[in-house]
Coordinates of C-alpha atoms in Angstrom, one line a residue:
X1 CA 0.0 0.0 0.0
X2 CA 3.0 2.8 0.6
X3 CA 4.5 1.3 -2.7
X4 CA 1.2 2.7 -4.3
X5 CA 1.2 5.6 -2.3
X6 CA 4.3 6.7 -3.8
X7 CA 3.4 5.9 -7.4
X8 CA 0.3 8.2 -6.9
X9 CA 1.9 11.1 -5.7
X10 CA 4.5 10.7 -8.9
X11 CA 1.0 10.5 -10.6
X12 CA 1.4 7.1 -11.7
X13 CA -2.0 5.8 -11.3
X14 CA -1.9 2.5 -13.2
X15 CA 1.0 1.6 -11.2
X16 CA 0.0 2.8 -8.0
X17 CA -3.6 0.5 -8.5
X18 CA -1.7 -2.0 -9.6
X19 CA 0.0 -2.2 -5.0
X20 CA -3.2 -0.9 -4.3
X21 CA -5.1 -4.0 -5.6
X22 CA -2.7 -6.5 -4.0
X23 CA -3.0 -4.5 -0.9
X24 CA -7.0 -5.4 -0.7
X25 CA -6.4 -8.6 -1.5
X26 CA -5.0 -9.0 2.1
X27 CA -7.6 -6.8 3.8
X28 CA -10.6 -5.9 1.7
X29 CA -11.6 -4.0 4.1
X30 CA -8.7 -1.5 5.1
X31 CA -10.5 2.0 4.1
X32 CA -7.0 4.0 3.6
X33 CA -6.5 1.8 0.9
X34 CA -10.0 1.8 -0.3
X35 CA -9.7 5.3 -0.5
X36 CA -6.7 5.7 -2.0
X37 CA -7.5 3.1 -5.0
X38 CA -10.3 4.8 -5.5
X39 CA -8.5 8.3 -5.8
X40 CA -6.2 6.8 -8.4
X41 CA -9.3 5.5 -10.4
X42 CA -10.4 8.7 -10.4
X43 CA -7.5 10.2 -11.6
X44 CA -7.5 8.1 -14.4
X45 CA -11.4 8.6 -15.4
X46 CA -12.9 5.8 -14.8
X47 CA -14.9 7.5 -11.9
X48 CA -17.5 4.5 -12.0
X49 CA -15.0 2.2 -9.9
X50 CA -14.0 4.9 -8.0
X51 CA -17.5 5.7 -6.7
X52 CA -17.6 1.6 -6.3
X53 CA -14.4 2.0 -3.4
X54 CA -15.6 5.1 -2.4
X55 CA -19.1 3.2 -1.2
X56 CA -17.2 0.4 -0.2
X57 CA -15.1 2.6 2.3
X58 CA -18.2 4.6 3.7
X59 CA -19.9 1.8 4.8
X60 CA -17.1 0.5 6.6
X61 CA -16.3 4.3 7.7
X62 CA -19.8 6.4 7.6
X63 CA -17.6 9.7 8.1
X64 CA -17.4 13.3 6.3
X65 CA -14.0 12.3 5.2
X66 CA -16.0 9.6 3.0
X67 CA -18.8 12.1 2.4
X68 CA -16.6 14.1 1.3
X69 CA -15.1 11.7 -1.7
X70 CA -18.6 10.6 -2.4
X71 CA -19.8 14.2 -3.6
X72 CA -16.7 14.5 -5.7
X73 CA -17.5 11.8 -7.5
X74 CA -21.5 12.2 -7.4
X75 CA -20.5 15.7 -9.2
X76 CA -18.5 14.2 -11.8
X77 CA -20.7 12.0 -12.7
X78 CA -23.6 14.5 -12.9
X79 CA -25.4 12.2 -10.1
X80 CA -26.7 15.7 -8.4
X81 CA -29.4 13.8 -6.3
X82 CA -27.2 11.6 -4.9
X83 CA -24.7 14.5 -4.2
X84 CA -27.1 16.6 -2.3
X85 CA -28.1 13.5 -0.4
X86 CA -24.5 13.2 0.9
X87 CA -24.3 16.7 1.4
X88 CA -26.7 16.8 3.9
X89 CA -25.6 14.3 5.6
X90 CA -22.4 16.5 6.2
X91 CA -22.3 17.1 10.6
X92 CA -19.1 19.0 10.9
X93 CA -20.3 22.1 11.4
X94 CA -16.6 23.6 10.1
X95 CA -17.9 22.3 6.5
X96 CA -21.2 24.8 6.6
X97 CA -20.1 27.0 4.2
X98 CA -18.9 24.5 1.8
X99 CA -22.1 23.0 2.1
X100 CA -24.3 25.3 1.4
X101 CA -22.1 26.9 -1.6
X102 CA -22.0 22.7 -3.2
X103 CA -26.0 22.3 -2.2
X104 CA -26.6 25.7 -4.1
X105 CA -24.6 24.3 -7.0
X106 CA -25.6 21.1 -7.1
X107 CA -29.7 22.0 -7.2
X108 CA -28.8 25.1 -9.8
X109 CA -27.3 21.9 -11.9
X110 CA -30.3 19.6 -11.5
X111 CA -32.6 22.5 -12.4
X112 CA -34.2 22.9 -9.6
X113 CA -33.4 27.2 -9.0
X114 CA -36.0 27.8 -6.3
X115 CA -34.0 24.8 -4.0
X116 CA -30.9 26.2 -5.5
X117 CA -31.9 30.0 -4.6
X118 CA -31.3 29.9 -0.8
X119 CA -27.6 28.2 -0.4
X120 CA -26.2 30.5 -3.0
X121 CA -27.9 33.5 -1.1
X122 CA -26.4 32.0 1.8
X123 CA -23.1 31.7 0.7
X124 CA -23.2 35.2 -0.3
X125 CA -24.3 36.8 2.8
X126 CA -21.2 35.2 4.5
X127 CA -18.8 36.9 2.2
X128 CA -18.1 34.8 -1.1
X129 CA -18.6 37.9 -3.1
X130 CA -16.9 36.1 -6.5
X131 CA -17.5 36.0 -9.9
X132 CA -18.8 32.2 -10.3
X133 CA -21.6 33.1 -7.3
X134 CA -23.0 36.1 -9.3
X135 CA -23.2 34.0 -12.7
X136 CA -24.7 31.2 -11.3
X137 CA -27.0 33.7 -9.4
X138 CA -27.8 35.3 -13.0
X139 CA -28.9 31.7 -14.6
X140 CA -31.0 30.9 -11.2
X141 CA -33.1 34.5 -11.6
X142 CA -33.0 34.2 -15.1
X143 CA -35.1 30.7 -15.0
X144 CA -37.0 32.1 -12.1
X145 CA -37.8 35.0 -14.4
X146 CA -36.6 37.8 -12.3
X147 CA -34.8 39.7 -15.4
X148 CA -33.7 42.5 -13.1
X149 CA -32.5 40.6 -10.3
X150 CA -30.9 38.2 -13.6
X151 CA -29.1 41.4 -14.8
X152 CA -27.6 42.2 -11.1
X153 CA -25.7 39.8 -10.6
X154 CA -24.7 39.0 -13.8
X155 CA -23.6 42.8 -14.4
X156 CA -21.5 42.5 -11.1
X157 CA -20.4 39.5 -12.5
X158 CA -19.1 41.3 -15.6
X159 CA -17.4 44.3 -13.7
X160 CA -15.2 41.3 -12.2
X161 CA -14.5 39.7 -15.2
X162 CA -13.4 43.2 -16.5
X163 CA -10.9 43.7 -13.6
X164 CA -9.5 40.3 -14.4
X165 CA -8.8 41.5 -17.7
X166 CA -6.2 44.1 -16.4
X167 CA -4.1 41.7 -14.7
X168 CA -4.5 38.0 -16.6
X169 CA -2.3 36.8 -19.1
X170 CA -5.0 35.1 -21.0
X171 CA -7.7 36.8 -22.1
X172 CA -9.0 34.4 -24.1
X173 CA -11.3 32.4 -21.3
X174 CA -12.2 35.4 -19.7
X175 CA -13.9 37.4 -23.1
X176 CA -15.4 33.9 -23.9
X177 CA -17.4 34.0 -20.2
X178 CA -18.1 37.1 -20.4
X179 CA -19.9 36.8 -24.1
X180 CA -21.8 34.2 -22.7
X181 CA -23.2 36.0 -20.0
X182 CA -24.1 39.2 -22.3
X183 CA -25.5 36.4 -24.4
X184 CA -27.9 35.4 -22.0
X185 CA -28.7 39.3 -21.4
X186 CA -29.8 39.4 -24.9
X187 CA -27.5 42.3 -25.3
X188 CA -26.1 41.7 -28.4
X189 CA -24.5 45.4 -29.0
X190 CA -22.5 44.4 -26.1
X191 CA -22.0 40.9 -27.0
X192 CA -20.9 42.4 -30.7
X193 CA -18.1 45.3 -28.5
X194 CA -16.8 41.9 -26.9
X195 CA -16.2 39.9 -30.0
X196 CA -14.4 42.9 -31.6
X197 CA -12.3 43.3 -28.5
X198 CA -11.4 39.4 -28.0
X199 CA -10.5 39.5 -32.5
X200 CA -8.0 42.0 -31.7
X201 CA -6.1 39.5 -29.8
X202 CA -6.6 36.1 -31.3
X203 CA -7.5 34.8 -35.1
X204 CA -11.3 34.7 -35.4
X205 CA -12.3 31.2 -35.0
X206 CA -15.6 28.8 -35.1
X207 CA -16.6 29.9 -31.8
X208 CA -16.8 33.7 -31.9
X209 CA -17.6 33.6 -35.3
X210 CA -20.9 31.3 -34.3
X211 CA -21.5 34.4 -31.8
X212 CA -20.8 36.9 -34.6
X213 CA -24.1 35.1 -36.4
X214 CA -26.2 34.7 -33.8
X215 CA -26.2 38.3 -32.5
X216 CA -25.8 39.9 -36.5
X217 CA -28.6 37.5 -37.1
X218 CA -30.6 38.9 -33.5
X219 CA -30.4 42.6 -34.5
X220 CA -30.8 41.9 -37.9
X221 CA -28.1 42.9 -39.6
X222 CA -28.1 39.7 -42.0
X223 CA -25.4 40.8 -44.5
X224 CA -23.2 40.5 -41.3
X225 CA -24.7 37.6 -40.5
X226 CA -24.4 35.8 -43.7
X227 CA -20.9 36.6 -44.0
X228 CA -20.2 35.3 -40.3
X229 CA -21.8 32.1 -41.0
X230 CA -19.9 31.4 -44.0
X231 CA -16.8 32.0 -42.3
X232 CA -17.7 29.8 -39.2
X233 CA -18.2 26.9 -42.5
X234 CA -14.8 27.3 -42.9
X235 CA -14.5 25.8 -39.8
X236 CA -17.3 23.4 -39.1
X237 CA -19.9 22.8 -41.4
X238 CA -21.6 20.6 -39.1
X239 CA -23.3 22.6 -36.9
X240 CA -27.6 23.1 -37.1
X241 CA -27.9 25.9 -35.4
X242 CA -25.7 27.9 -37.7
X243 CA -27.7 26.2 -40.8
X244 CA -30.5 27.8 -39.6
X245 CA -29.1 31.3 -39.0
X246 CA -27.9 31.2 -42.6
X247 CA -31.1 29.6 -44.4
X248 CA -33.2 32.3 -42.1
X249 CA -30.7 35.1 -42.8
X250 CA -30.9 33.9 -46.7
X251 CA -34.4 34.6 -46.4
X252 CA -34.7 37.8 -45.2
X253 CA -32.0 38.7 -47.5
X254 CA -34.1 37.8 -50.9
X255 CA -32.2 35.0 -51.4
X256 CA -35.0 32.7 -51.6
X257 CA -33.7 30.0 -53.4
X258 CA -30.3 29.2 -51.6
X259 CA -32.2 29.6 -48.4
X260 CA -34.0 26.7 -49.7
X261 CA -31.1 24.9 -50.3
X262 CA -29.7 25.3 -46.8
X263 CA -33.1 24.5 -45.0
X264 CA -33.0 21.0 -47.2
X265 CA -29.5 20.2 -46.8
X266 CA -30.8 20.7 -42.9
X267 CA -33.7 18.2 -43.3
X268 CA -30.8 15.7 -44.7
X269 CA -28.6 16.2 -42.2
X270 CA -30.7 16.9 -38.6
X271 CA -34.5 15.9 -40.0
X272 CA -36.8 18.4 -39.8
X273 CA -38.9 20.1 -37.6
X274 CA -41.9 23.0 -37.6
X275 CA -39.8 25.5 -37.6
X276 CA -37.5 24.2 -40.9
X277 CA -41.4 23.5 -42.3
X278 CA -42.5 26.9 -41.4
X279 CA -39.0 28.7 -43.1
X280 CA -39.7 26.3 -46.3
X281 CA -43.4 27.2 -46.6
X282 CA -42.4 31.5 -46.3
X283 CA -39.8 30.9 -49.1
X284 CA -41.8 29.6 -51.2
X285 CA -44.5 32.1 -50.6
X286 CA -42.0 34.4 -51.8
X287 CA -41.2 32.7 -54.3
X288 CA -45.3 32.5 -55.6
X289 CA -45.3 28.9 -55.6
X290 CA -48.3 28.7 -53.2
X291 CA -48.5 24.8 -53.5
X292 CA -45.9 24.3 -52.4
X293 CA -45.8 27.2 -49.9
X294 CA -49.3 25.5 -48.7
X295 CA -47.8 21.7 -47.9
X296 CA -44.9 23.4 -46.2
X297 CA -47.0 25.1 -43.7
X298 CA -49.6 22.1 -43.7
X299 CA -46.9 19.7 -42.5
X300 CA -45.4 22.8 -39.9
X301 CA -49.1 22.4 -38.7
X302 CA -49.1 18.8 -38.4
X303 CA -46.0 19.1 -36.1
X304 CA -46.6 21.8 -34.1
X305 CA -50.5 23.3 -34.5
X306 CA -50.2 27.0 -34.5
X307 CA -52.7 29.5 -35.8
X308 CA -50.1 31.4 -37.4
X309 CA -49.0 28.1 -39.6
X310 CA -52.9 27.6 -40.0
X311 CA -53.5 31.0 -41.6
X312 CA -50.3 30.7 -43.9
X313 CA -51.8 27.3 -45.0
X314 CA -55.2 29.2 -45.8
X315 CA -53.8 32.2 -47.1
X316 CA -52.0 29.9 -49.7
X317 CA -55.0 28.2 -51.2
X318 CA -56.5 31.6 -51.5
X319 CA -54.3 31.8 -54.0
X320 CA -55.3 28.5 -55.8
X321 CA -58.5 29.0 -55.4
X322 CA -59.2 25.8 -53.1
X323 CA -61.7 28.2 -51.5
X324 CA -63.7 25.2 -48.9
X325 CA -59.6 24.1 -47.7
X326 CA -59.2 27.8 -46.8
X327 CA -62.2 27.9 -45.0
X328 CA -61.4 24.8 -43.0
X329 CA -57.7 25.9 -42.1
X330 CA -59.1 29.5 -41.3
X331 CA -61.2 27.8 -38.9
X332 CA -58.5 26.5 -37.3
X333 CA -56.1 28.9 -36.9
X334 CA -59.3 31.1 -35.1
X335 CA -59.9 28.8 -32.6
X336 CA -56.4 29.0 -31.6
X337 CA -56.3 32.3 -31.8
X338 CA -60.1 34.2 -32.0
X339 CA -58.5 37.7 -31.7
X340 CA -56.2 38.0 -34.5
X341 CA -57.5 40.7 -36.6
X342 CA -55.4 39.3 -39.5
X343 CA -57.2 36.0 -39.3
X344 CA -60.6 37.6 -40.1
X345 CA -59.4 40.1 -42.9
X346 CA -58.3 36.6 -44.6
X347 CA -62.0 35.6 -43.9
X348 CA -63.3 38.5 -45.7
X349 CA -61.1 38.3 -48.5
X350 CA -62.7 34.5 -48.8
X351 CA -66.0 34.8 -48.6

């Protein structure tokens, strides 16, 4: 077992499991050693045996030492419910903090904010003012739809982030957090003022040229976006969200046609979906090719019944004179929706 011990603090984990292994064929029982295979399983990623010793050495030694490994591993392995269940089992009253800043985590990662809400105000009220609490605040208020608490803590976030800027080396990680978090925001000017700040110091790449699209594509500024898709193709041209940036940016360029295109190499690659349905059937609208325009919508409907795709559907066989399949589709879309004016004008223009 000190054989292994040594081997594991020179980082050789295979080694080190290798003593460890014929230590616990001796004593299966001996939870130092338990613990320490289990750390050098863990090293080497294969966390599912180390949460197997790990166990193994709690039940011989219920303790917060073992706790303690447990939730390391829970987290890894995205087990959050089993985390929080050791977590509060946690008695040392020295850990308190810790656990209440690992239980906020840990319910912010399982989803559940309003559990997750409390520990991280906690943790805050005893002095972590830090960057991570204030973004993880921002993503808990922003799924709790508090937009202005949201903004709070994710502005003080930034203001951090900014002051790291004077003083790290690389910038790189810290521009890349901080265009998320604008991103959530919705602020795309600001998101945009990033991107040009972090391509002064690095080669554009896929990633900020993705975030180039999607906030060009957000304020609508598609000749920007268009151009920032197809230099994130240059890239990766295996990514669906930026195929549909560039087939809806096509479209709202005139560029009916090759938005086509795009939205069918989509369907080839990803399948479709209302949305891709809905796109198709306003291109070819465009394009006066109401058939077709009609079936689009017709199979957007089918997916996902909307009165907007509905009243595209009927408004298309106006134009082909199909006059009882616009009344039926009309019909429709108004008892989805019985206060859309526009709905009613396509009535008139039918009967």
């Amino acid at each position: 077992a000190e054989i292994g011990w040594c081997h594991k603090q020179l980082n050789e984990h295979g080694k080190a499991i290798q003593y460890f292994e014929n230590a616990l064929l001796e004593d299966d029982r001996n939870v130092w050693v338990l613990s320490q295979a289990a750390g050098s399983y863990f090293e080497m990623g294969d966390h599912e045996t180390a949460l197997e010793y790990y166990k193994k050495s709690y039940q011989i030694l219920p303790d917060d030492d073992g706790l303690l490994d447990l939730i390391q591993v829970y987290r890894n392995l995205e087990m959050y419910e089993d985390e929080i269940h050791c977590l509060l089992l946690l008695k040392d009253e020295n850990l308190k903090d810790y656990k209440e800043y690992e239980l906020g985590l840990a319910y912010y990662y399982l989803g559940s904010y309003e559990e997750a809400l409390p520990h991280l105000l906690h943790v805050l009220e005893q002095g972590r003012d830090e960057t991570r609490i204030h973004c993880v605040l921002g993503d808990v208020y922003l799924n709790l739809q508090d937009k202005s608490k949201s903004d709070l803590h994710f502005n003080k976030a930034l203001s951090y982030y900014e002051k790291a800027l004077e003083r790290e080396m690389d910038q790189y990680w810290i521009y890349q957090e901080m265009i998320w978090i604008v991103n959530k925001q919705n602020n795309h000017v600001k998101k945009l003022e990033y991107l040009d700040q972090l391509t002064k110091l690095i080669e554009p790449d896929a990633w900020t040229y993705y975030h180039y699209a999607t906030s060009y594509s957000e304020l609508g500024n598609y000749e920007e976006c268009l151009k920032a898709c197809e230099d994130f193709f240059k890239f990766d041209d295996d990514n669906v969200d930026i195929l549909d940036i560039y087939a809806w940016s096509l479209c709202k360029s005139n560029q009916y046609k090759k938005s086509i295109d795009i939205l069918n190499q989509r369907i080839e690659r990803y399948g479709g979906s209302d949305w891709v349905f809905g796109e198709l059937g306003w291109n070819y609208a465009y394009l006066k090719d109401y058939k077709k325009s009609f079936d689009y919508f017709d199979k957007a409907a089918k997916e996902t019944p909307t009165s907007l795709y509905y009243a595209m559907a009927g408004w298309c066989t106006l134009y082909t004179n199909q006059l009882d399949l616009t009344e039926e589709y009309l019909t429709k879309a108004l008892s989805l929706d019985p206060n859309d004016g526009w709905i009613y004008s396509l009535f008139g223009d039918l009967y």
